[in-house]
mmCIF file of C-alpha atoms in Angstrom:
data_model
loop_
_atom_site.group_PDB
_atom_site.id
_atom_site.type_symbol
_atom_site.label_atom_id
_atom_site.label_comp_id
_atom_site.label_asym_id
_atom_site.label_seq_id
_atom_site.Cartn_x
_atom_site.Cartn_y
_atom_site.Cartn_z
ATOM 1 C CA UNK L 1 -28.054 -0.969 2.663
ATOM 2 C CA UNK L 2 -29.394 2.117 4.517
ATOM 3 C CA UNK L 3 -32.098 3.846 2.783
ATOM 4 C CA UNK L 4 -32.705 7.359 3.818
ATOM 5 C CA UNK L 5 -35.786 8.937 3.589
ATOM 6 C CA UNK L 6 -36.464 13.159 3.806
ATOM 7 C CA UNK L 7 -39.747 14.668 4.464
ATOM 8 C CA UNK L 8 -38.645 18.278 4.081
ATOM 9 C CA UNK L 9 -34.886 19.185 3.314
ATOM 10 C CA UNK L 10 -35.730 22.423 5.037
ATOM 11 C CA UNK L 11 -33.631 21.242 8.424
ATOM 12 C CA UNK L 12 -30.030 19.817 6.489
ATOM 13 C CA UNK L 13 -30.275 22.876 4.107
ATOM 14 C CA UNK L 14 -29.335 24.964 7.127
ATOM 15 C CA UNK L 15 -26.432 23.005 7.794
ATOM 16 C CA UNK L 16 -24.292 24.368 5.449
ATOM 17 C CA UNK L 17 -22.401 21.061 4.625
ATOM 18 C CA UNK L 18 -20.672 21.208 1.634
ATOM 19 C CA UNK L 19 -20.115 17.198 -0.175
ATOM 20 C CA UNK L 20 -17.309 16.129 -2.456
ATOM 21 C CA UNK L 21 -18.350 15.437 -5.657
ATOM 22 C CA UNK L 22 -21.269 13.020 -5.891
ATOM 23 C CA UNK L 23 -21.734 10.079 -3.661
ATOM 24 C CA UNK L 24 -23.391 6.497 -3.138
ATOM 25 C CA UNK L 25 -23.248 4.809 0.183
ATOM 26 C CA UNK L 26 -26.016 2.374 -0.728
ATOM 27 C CA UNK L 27 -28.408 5.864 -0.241
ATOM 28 C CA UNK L 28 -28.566 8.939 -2.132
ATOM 29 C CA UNK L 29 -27.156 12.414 -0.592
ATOM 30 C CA UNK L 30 -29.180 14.386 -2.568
ATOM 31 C CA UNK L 31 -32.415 13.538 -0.036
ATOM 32 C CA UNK L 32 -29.982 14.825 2.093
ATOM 33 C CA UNK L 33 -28.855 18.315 0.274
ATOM 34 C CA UNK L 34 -30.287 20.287 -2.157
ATOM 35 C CA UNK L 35 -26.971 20.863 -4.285
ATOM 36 C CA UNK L 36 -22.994 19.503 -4.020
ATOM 37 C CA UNK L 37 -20.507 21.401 -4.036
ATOM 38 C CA UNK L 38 -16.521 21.049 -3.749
ATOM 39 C CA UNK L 39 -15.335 20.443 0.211
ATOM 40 C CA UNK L 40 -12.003 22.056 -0.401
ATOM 41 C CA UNK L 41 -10.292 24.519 -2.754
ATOM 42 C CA UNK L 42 -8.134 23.710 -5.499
ATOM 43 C CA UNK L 43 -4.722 22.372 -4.248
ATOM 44 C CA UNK L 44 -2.192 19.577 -5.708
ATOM 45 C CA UNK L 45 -3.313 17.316 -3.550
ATOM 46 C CA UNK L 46 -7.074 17.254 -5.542
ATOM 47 C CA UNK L 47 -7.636 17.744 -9.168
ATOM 48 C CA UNK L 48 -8.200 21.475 -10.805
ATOM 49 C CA UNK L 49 -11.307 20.455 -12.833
ATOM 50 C CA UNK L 50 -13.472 17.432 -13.118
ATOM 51 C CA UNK L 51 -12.867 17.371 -16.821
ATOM 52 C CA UNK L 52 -10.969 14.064 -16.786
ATOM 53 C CA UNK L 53 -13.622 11.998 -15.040
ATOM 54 C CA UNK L 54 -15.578 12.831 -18.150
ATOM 55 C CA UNK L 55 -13.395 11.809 -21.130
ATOM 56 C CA UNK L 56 -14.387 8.977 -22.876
ATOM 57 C CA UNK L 57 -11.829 5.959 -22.514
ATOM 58 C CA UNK L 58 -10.316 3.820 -25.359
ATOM 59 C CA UNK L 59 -11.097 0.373 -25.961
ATOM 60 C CA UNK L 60 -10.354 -2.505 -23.918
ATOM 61 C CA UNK L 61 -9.183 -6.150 -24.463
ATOM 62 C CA UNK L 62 -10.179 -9.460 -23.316
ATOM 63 C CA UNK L 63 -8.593 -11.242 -20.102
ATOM 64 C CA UNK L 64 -9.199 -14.018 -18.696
ATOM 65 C CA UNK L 65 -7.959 -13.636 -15.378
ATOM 66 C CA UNK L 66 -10.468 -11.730 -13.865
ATOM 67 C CA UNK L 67 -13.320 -12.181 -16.435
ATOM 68 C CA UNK L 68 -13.861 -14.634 -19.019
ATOM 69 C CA UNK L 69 -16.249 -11.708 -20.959
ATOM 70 C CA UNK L 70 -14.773 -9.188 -23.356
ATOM 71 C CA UNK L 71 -15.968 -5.739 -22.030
ATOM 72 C CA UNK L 72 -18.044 -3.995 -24.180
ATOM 73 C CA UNK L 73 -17.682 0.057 -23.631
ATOM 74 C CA UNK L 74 -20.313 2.841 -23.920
ATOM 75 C CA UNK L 75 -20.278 6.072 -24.205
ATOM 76 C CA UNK L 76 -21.209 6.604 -20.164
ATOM 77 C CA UNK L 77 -17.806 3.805 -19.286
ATOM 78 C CA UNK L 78 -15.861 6.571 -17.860
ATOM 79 C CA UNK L 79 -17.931 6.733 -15.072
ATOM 80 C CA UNK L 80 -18.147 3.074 -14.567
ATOM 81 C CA UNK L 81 -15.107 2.848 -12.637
ATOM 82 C CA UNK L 82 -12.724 4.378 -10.293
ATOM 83 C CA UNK L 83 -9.415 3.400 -8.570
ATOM 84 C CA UNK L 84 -8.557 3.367 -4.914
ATOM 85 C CA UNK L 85 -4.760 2.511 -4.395
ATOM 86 C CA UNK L 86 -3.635 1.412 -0.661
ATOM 87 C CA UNK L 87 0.660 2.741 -0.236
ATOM 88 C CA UNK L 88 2.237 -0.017 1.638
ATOM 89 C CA UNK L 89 3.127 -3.002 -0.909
ATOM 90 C CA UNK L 90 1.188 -0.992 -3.781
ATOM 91 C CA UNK L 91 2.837 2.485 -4.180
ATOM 92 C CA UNK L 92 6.652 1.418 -2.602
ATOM 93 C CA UNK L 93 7.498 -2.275 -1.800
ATOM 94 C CA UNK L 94 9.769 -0.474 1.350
ATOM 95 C CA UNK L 95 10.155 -3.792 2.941
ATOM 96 C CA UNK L 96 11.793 -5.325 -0.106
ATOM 97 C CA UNK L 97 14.340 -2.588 -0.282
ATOM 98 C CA UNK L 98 14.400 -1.032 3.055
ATOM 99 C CA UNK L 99 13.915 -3.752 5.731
ATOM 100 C CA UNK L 100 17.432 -5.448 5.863
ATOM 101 C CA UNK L 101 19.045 -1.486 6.228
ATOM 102 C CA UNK L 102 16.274 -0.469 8.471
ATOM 103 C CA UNK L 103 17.387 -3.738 11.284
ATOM 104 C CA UNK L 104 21.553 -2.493 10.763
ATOM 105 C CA UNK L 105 20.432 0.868 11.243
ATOM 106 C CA UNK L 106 18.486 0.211 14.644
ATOM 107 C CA UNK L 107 21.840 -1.861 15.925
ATOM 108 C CA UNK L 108 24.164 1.160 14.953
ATOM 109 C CA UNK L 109 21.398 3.401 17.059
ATOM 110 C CA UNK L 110 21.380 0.990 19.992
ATOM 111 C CA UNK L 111 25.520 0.651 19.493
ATOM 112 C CA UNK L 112 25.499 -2.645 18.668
ATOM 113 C CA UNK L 113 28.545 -2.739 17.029
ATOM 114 C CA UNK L 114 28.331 -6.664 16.231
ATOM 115 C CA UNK L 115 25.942 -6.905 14.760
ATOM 116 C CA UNK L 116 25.230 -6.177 10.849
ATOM 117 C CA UNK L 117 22.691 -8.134 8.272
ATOM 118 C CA UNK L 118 24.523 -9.084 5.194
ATOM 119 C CA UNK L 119 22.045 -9.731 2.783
ATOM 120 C CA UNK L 120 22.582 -13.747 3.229
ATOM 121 C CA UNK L 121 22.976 -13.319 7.043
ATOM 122 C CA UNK L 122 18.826 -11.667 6.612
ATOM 123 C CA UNK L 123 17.479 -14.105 3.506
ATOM 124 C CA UNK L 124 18.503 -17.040 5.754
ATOM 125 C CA UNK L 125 17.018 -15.701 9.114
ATOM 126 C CA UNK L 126 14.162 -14.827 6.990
ATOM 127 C CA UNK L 127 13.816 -18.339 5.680
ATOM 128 C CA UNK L 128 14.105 -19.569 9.009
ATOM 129 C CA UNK L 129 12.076 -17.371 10.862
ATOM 130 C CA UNK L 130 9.027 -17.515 8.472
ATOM 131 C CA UNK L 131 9.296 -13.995 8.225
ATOM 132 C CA UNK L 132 8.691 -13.722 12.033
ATOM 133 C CA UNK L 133 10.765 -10.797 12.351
ATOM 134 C CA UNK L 134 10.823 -10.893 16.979
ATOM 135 C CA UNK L 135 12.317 -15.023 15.938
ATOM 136 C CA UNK L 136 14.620 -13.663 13.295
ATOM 137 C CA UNK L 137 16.382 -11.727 16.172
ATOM 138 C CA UNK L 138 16.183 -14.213 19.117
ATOM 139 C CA UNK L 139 17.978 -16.645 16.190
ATOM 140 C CA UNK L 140 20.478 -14.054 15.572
ATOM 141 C CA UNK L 141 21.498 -13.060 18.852
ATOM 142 C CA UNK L 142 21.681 -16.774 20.167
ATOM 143 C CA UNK L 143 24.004 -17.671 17.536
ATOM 144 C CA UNK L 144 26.496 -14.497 17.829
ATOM 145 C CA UNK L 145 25.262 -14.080 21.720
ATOM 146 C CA UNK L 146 23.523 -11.767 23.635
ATOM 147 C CA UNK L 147 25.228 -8.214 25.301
ATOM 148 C CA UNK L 148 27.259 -9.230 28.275
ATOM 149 C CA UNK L 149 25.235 -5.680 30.033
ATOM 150 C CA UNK L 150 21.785 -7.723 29.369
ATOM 151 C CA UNK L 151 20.006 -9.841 31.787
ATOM 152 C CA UNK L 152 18.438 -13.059 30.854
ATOM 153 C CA UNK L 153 15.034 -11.862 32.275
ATOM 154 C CA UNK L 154 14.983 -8.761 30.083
ATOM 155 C CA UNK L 155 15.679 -10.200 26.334
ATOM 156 C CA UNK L 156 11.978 -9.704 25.349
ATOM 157 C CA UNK L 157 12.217 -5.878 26.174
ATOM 158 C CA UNK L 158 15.446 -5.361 24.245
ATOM 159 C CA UNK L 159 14.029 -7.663 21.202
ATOM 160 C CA UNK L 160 11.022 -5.040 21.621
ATOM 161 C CA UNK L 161 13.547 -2.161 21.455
ATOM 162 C CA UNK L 162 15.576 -3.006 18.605
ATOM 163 C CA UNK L 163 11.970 -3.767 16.678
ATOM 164 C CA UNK L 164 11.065 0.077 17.854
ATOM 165 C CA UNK L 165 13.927 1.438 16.493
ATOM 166 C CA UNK L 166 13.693 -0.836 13.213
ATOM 167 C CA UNK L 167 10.195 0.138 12.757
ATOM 168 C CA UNK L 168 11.576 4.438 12.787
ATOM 169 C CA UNK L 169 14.193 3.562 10.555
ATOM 170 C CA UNK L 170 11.971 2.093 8.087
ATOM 171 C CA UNK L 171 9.529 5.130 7.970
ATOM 172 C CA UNK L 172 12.689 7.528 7.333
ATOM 173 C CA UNK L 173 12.940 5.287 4.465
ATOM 174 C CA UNK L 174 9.396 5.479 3.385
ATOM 175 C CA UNK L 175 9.772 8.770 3.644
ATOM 176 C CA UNK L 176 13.139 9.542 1.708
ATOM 177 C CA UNK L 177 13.663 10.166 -2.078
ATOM 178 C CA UNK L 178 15.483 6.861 -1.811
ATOM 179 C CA UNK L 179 12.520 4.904 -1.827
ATOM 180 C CA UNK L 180 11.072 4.343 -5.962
ATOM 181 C CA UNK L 181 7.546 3.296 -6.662
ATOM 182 C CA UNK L 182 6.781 0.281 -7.755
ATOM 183 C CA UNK L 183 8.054 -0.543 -11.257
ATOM 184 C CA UNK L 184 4.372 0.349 -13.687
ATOM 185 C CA UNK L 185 3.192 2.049 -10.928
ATOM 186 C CA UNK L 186 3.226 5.875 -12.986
ATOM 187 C CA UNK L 187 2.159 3.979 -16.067
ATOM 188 C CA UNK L 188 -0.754 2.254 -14.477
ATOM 189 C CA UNK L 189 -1.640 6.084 -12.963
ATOM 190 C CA UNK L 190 -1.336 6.973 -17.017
ATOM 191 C CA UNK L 191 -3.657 4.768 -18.051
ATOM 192 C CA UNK L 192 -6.399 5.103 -15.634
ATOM 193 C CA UNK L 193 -6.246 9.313 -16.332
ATOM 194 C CA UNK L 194 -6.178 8.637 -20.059
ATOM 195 C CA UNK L 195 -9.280 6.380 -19.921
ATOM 196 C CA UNK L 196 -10.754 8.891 -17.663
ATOM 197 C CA UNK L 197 -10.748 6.594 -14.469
ATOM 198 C CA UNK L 198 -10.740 8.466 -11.026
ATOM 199 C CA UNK L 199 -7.474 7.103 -8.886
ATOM 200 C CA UNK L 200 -7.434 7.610 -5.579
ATOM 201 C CA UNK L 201 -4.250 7.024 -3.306
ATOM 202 C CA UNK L 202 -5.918 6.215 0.120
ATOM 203 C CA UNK L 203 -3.144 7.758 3.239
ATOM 204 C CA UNK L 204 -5.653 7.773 5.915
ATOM 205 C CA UNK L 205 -4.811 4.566 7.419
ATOM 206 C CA UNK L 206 -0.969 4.199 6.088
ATOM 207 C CA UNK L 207 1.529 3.546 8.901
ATOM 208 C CA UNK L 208 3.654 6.880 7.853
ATOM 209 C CA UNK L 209 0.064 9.029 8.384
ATOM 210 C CA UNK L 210 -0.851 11.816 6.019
ATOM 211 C CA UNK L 211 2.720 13.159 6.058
ATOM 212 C CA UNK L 212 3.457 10.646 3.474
ATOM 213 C CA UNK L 213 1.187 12.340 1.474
ATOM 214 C CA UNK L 214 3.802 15.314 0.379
ATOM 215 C CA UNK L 215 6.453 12.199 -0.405
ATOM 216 C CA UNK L 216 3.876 10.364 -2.630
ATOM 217 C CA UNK L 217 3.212 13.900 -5.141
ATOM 218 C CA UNK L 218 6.855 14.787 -5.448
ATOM 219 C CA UNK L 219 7.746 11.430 -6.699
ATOM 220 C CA UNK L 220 4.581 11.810 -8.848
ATOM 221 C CA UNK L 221 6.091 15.116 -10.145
ATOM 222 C CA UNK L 222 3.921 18.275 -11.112
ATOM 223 C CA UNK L 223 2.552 16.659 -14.485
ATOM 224 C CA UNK L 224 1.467 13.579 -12.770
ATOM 225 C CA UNK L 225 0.265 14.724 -9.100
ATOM 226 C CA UNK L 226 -2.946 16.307 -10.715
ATOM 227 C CA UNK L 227 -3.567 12.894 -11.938
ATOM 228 C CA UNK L 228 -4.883 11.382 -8.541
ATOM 229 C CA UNK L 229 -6.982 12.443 -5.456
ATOM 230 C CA UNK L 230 -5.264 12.211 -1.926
ATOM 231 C CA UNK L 231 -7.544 10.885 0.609
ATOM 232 C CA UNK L 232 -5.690 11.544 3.952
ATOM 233 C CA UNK L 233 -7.518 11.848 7.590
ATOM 234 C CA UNK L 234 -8.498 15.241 6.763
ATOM 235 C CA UNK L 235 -10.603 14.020 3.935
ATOM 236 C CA UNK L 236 -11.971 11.492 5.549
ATOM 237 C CA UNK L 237 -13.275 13.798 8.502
ATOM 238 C CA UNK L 238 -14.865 16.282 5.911
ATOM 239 C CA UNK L 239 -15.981 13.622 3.949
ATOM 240 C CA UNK L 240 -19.958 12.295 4.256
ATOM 241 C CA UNK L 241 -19.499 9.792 5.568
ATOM 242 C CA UNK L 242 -17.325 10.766 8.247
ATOM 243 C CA UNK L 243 -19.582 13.541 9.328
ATOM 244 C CA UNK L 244 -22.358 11.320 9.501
ATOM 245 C CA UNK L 245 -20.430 8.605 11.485
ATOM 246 C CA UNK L 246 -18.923 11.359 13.711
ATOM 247 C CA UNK L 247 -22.299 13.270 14.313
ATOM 248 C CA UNK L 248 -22.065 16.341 12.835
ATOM 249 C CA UNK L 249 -24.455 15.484 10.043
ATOM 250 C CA UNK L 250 -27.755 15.082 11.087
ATOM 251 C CA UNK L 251 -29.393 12.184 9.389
ATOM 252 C CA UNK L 252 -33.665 11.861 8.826
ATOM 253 C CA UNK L 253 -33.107 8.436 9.703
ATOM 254 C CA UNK L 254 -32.010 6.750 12.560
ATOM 255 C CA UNK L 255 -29.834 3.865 10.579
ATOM 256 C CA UNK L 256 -26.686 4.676 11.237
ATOM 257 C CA UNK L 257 -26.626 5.928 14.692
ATOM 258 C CA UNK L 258 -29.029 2.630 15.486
ATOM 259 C CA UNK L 259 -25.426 0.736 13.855
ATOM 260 C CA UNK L 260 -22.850 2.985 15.772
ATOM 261 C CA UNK L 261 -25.017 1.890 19.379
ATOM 262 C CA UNK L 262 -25.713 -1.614 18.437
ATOM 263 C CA UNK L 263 -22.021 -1.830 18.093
ATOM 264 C CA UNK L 264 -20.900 -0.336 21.051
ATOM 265 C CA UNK L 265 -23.758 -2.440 23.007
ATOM 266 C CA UNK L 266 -22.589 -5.764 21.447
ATOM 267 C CA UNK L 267 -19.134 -4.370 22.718
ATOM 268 C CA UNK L 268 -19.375 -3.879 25.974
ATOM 269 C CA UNK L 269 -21.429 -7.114 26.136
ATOM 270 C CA UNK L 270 -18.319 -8.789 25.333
ATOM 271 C CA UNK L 271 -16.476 -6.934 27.899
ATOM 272 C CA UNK L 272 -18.733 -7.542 30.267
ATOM 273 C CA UNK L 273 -19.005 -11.158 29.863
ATOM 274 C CA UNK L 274 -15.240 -11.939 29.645
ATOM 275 C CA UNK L 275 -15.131 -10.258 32.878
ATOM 276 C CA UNK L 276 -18.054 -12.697 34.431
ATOM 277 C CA UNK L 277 -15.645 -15.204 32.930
ATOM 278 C CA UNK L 278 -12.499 -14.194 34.698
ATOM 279 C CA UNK L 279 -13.778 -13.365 37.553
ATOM 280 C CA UNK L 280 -15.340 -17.404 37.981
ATOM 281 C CA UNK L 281 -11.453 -18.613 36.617
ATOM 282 C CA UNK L 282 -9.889 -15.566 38.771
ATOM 283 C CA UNK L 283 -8.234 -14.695 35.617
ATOM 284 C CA UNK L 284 -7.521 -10.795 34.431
ATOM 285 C CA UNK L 285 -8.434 -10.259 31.013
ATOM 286 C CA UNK L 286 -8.805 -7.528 28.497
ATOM 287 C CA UNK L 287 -10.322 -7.778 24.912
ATOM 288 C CA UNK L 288 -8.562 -6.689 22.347
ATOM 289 C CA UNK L 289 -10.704 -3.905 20.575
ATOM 290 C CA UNK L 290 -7.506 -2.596 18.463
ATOM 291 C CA UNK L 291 -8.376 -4.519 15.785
ATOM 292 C CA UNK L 292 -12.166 -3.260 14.902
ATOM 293 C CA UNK L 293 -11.110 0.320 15.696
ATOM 294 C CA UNK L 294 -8.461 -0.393 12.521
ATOM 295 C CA UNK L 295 -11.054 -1.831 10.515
ATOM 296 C CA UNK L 296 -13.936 1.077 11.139
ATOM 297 C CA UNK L 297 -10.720 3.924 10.191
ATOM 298 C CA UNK L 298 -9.869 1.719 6.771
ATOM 299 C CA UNK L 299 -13.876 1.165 5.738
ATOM 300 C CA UNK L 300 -13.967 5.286 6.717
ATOM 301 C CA UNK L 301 -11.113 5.689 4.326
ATOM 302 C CA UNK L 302 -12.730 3.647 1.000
ATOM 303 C CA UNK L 303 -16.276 5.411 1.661
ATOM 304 C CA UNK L 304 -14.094 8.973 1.486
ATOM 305 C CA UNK L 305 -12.227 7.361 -1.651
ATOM 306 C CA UNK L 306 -15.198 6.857 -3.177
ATOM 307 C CA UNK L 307 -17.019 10.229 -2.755
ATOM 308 C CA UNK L 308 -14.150 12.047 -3.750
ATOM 309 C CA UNK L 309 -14.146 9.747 -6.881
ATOM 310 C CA UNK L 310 -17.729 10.774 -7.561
ATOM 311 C CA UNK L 311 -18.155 6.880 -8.261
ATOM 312 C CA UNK L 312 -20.622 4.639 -6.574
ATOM 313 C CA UNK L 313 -18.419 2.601 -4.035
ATOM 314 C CA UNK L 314 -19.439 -1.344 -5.541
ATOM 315 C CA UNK L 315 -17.755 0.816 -9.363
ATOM 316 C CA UNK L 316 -14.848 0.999 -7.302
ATOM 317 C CA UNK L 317 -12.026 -1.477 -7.396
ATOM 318 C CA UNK L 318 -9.461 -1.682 -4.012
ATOM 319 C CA UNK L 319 -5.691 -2.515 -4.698
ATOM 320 C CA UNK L 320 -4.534 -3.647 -1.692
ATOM 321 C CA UNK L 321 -1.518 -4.625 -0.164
ATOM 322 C CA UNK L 322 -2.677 -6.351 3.372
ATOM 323 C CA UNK L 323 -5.146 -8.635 4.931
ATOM 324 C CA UNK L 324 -6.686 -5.738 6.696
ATOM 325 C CA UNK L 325 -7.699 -3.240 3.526
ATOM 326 C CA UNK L 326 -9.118 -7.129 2.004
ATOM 327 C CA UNK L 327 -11.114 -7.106 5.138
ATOM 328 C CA UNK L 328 -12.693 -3.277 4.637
ATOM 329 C CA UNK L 329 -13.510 -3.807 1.068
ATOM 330 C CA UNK L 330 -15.377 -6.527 2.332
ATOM 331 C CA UNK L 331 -17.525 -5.224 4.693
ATOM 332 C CA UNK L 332 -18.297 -1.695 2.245
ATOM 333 C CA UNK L 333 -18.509 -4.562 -0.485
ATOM 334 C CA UNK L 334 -16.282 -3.199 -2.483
ATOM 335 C CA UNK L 335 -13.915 -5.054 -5.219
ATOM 336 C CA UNK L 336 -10.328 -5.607 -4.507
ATOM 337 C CA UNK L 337 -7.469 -6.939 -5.932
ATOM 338 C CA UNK L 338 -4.315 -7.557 -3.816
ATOM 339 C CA UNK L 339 -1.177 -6.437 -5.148
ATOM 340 C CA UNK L 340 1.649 -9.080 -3.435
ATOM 341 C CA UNK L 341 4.843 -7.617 -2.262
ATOM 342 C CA UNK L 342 7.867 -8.909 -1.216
ATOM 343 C CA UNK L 343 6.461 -8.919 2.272
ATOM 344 C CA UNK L 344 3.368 -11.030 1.197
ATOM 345 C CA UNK L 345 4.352 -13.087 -1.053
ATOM 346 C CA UNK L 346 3.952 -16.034 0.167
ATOM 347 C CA UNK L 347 0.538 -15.372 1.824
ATOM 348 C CA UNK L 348 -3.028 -16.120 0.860
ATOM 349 C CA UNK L 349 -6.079 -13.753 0.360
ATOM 350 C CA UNK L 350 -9.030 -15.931 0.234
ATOM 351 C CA UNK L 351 -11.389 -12.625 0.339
ATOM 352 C CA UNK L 352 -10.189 -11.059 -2.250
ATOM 353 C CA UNK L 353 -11.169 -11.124 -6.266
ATOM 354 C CA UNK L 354 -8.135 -11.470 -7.571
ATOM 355 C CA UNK L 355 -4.507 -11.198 -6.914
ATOM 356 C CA UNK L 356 -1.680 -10.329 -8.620
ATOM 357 C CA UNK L 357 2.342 -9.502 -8.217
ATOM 358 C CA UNK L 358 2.985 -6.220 -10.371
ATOM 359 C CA UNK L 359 1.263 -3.429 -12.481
ATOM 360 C CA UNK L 360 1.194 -4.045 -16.101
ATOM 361 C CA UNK L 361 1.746 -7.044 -18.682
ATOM 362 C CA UNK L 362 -0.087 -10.439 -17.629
ATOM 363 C CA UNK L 363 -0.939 -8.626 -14.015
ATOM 364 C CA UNK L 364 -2.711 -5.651 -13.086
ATOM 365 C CA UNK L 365 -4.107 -3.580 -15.680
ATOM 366 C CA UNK L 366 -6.901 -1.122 -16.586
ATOM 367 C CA UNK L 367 -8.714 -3.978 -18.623
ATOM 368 C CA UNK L 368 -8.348 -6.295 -16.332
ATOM 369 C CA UNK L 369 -9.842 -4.100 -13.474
ATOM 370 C CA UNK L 370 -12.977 -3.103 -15.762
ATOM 371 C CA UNK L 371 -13.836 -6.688 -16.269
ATOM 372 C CA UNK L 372 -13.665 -7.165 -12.823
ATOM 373 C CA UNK L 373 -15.567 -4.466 -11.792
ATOM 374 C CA UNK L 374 -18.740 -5.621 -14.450
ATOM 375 C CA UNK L 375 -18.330 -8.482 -12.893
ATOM 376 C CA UNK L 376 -18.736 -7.558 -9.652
ATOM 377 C CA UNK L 377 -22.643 -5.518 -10.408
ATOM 378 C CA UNK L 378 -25.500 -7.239 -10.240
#
């Protein structure tokens, strides 16, 4: 937990920051400003007034599934919690619907006129495959043969082509009116607004960037879109967080920049020793460093969500739909619940508090996630 001490707010006030909301990172910003204001004017992308985070929310019932405890409301509960809502496998299931068309659509662009996915052709190469989608096409094209134009030594590059191609096709989807939400998903929105519960639909690190953002509130429609808070790249940049992680907040203590150089020093450490290494084996090799760089732009993206919720981050409650937004909630210590999609259905999530396969009924409700969140605090 950083704790952040001010002896004068004399230098930040000339700053001229101006903070979403109200914040927790495990500190308090207001040793770091003397007031808060709104970071962006009204738009449809952020809601007019902060009226609903103030209404008081109806009663809850007991579940057992995240919390064998009734919850017991107050009159302060609609503060308690707030909502941050991952798009891939939580908002759209696009693999479920759009994966199979996506594949026959990358073979008509590459003119591949043999070959077409029925949808027992892909359920068994799925099956077979594991859901290993470079083995689903090596099976297919060594059972129907590979183009007569293709050399042997070049069928990895053309398995990566055809993936390239599936992988555009699929975001058109994403990006289409064809693709619904999840079945529950504008009820569950419903809900948390009538009880007065923050949602947050978190774009920053989606596949389809922030232009899915525009697709996301015209499904929601007019009457729903001032429901929830958009937290795209551009909110995470302007967020406080982000400033102070890219620099251009000047903090009284030296916590976080100590973090961003300890990192980078146990970094190149590594670098430098697998290179000792290699160079005794006469081997080349590279670390990987893809992987953190994904995990510091998702933890970015649920500190933003938070702020802009004006809820302390361990009162908020992740829906996820992959391994790697169970891993961010993690490290920010935040609780999440994976929603499974068609995509994951099969897999595991140790880390996280609770999963489930829909919205609504005996899986993910507003209930449910209150108990789990008053579980969660100490």
């Amino acid at each position: 937990m950083i704790e952040t001490r001010l002896a004068s707010c004399s230098i930040v006030q000339t700053l001229g920051v101006r903070l979403p909301f109200s914040f927790n990172f495990g500190f308090s910003p207001y040793h770091l400003l003397p007031s808060i204001s709104h970071p962006f004017p009204t738009s449809s992308l952020l809601p007019p007034t902060l009226s609903i985070l103030h209404s008081k929310p109806s009663s809850s019932s007991r579940f057992s599934s995240f919390c064998s405890v009734p919850t017991q409301h107050n009159d302060n509960n609609s503060q308690d919690l707030a909502l941050l809502l991952e798009v891939d496998g939580v908002l759209f299931d696009a693999y479920r619907l759009g994966n199979r068309q996506a594949f026959n659509s990358a073979f008509e662009k590459l003119g591949l006129d043999c070959a077409n996915w029925t949808e027992p052709i892909y359920s068994d190469l799925l099956r077979r495959s594991a859901g290993d989608e470079e083995k689903m096409l090596f099976l297919f094209f060594n059972r129907i043969g590979w183009p007569t134009s293709l050399p042997t030594n070049e069928k990895e590059k053309f398995i990566k082509s055809v993936l390239q191609e599936k992988d555009k096709a699929l975001e058109e989807f994403v990006m289409s009116k064809n693709l619904p939400f999840r079945p529950g998903v504008e009820q569950f929105i419903d809900d948390a607004y009538n009880e007065g519960i923050p949602v947050v639909i978190l774009t920053a690190y989606n596949k389809s960037g922030d232009n899915i953002a525009s697709t996301i509130m015209e499904k929601l429609g007019n009457d729903r879109n001032t429901k929830v808070i958009v937290v795209g790249n551009k909110e995470v940049e302007q967020s406080l967080y982000g400033q102070l992680v890219s620099g251009k907040v000047i903090s009284s203590g030296l916590d976080e920049q100590l973090a961003k150089e300890a990192k980078r020093a146990a970094s190149a450490e590594r670098q430098r020793l697998a290179k000792e290494v290699a160079s005794m084996l006469k081997l080349s090799v590279e670390i990987d460093t893809s992987l953190s760089e994904s995990l510091d732009k998702i933890v970015a993206a649920l500190r933003a969500g938070a702020e802009y919720a004006g809820i302390p981050f361990r009162n908020c409650v992740l829906v996820a739909g992959s391994q790697s937004g169970v891993a961010g909630a993690q490290q920010v210590g935040m609780p999440c619940v994976v929603l499974r999609s068609s995509l994951t259905s099969r897999a595991e999530f140790p880390l996280a508090n609770a999963t489930v396969d829909g919205f609504g009924g005996a899986d993910l409700t507003i209930s449910k996630l209150r108990n789990l969140c008053k579980k969660q605090q100490p």
